[in-house]
mmCIF file of C-alpha atoms in Angstrom:
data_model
loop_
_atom_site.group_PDB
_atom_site.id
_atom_site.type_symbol
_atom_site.label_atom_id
_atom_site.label_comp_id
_atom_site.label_asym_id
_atom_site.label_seq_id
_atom_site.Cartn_x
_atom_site.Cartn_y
_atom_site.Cartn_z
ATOM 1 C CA UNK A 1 -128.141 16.779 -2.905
ATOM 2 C CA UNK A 2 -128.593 19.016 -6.026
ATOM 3 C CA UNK A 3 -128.211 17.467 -9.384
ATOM 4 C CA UNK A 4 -128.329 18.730 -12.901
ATOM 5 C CA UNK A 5 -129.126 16.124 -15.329
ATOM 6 C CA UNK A 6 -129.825 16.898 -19.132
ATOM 7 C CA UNK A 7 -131.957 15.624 -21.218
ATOM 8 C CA UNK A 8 -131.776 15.875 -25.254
ATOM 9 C CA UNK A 9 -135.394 14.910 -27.497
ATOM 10 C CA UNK A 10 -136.538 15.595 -30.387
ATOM 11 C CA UNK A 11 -139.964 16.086 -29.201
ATOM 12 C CA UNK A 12 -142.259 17.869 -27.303
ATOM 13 C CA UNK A 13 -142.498 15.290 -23.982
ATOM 14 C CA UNK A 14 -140.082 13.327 -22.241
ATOM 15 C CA UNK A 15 -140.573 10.224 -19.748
ATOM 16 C CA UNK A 16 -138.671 11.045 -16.460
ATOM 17 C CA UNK A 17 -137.729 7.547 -15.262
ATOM 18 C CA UNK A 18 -135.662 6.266 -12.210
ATOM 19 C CA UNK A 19 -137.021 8.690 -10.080
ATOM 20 C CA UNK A 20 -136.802 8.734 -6.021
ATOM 21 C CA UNK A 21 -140.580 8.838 -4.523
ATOM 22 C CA UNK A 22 -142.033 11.252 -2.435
ATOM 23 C CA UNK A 23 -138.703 13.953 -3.570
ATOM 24 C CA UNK A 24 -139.123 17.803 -5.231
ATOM 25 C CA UNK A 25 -137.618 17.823 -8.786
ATOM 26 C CA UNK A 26 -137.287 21.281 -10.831
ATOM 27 C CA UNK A 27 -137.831 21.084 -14.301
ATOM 28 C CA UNK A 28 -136.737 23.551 -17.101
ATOM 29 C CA UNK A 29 -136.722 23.924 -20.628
ATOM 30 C CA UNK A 30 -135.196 25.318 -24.029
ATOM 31 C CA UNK A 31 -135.100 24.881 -27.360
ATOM 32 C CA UNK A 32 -132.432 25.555 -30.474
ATOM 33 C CA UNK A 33 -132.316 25.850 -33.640
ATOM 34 C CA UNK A 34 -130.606 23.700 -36.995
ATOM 35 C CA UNK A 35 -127.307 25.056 -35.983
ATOM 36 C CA UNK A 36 -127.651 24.011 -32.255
ATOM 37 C CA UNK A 37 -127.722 27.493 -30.898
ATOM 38 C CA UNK A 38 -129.756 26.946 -27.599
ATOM 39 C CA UNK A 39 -132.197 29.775 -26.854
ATOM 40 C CA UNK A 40 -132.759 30.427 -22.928
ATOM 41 C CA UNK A 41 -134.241 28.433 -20.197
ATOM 42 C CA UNK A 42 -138.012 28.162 -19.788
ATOM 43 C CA UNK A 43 -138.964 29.648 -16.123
ATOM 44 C CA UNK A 44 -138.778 26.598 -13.831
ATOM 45 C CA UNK A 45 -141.387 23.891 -12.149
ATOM 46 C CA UNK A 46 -141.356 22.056 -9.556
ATOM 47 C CA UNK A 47 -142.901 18.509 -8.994
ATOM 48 C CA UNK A 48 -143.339 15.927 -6.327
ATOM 49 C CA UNK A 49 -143.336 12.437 -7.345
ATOM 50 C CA UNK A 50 -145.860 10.407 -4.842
ATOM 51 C CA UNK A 51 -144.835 8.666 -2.084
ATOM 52 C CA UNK A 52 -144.216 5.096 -2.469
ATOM 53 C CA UNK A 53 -145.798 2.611 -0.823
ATOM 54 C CA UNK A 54 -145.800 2.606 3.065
ATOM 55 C CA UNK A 55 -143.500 -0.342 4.885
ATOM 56 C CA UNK A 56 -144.823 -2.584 7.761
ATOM 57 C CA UNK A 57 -145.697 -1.425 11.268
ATOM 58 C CA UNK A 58 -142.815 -2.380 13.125
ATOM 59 C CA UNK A 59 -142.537 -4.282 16.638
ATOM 60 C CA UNK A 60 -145.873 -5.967 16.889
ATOM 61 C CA UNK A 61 -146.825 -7.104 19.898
ATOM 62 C CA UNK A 62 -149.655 -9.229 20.871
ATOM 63 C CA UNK A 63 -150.411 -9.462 25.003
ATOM 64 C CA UNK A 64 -153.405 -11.434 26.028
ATOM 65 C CA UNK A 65 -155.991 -9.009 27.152
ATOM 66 C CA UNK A 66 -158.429 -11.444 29.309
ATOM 67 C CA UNK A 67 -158.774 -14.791 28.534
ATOM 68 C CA UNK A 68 -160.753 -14.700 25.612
ATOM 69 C CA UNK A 69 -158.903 -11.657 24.106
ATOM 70 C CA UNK A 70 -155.705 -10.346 22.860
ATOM 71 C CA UNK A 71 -154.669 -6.957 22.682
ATOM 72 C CA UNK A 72 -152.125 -5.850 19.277
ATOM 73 C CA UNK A 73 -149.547 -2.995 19.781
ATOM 74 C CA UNK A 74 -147.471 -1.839 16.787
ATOM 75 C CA UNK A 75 -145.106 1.088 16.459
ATOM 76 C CA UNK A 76 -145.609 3.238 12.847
ATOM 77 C CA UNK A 77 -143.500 2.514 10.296
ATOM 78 C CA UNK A 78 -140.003 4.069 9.689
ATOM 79 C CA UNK A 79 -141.107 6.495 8.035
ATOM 80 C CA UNK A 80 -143.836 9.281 8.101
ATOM 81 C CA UNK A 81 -143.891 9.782 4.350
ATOM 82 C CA UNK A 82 -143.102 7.016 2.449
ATOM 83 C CA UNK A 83 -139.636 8.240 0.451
ATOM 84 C CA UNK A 84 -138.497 10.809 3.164
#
């Protein structure tokens, strides 16, 4: 899903907040002047935010190997990148 989403400040940074992890975001900017005539877009960038935290192994399974040992199966989790 593309979104455009604008941002006004009065200063040189800006926090990006609410992001999704592990997603591509594309970043411009420009500036104006008093009388709020915008000049043109900076050349883009693109960023990653990390991935977020992995989720549990699913389906664990625990058949007794012998009888003084267990064996534990799992499948991955869900995902293969945490955010995908």
């Amino acid at each position: 899903m593309n979104q455009i989403s604008w941002i006004r400040s009065k200063n040189n940074e800006v926090l990006i907040t609410d992001s999704q992890s592990y997603t591509l975001y594309e970043f411009a900017v420009r500036s104006h002047d008093v009388d709020k005539r915008q000049g043109p877009l900076s050349p883009t960038v693109e960023c990653r935010t990390k991935e977020a935290m992995p989720s549990s192994p699913r389906d664990l399974t625990w058949p007794p190997a012998d009888a003084n040992s267990i064996r534990l199966n799992w499948k991955p989790s869900k995902y293969l990148l945490n955010g995908s």
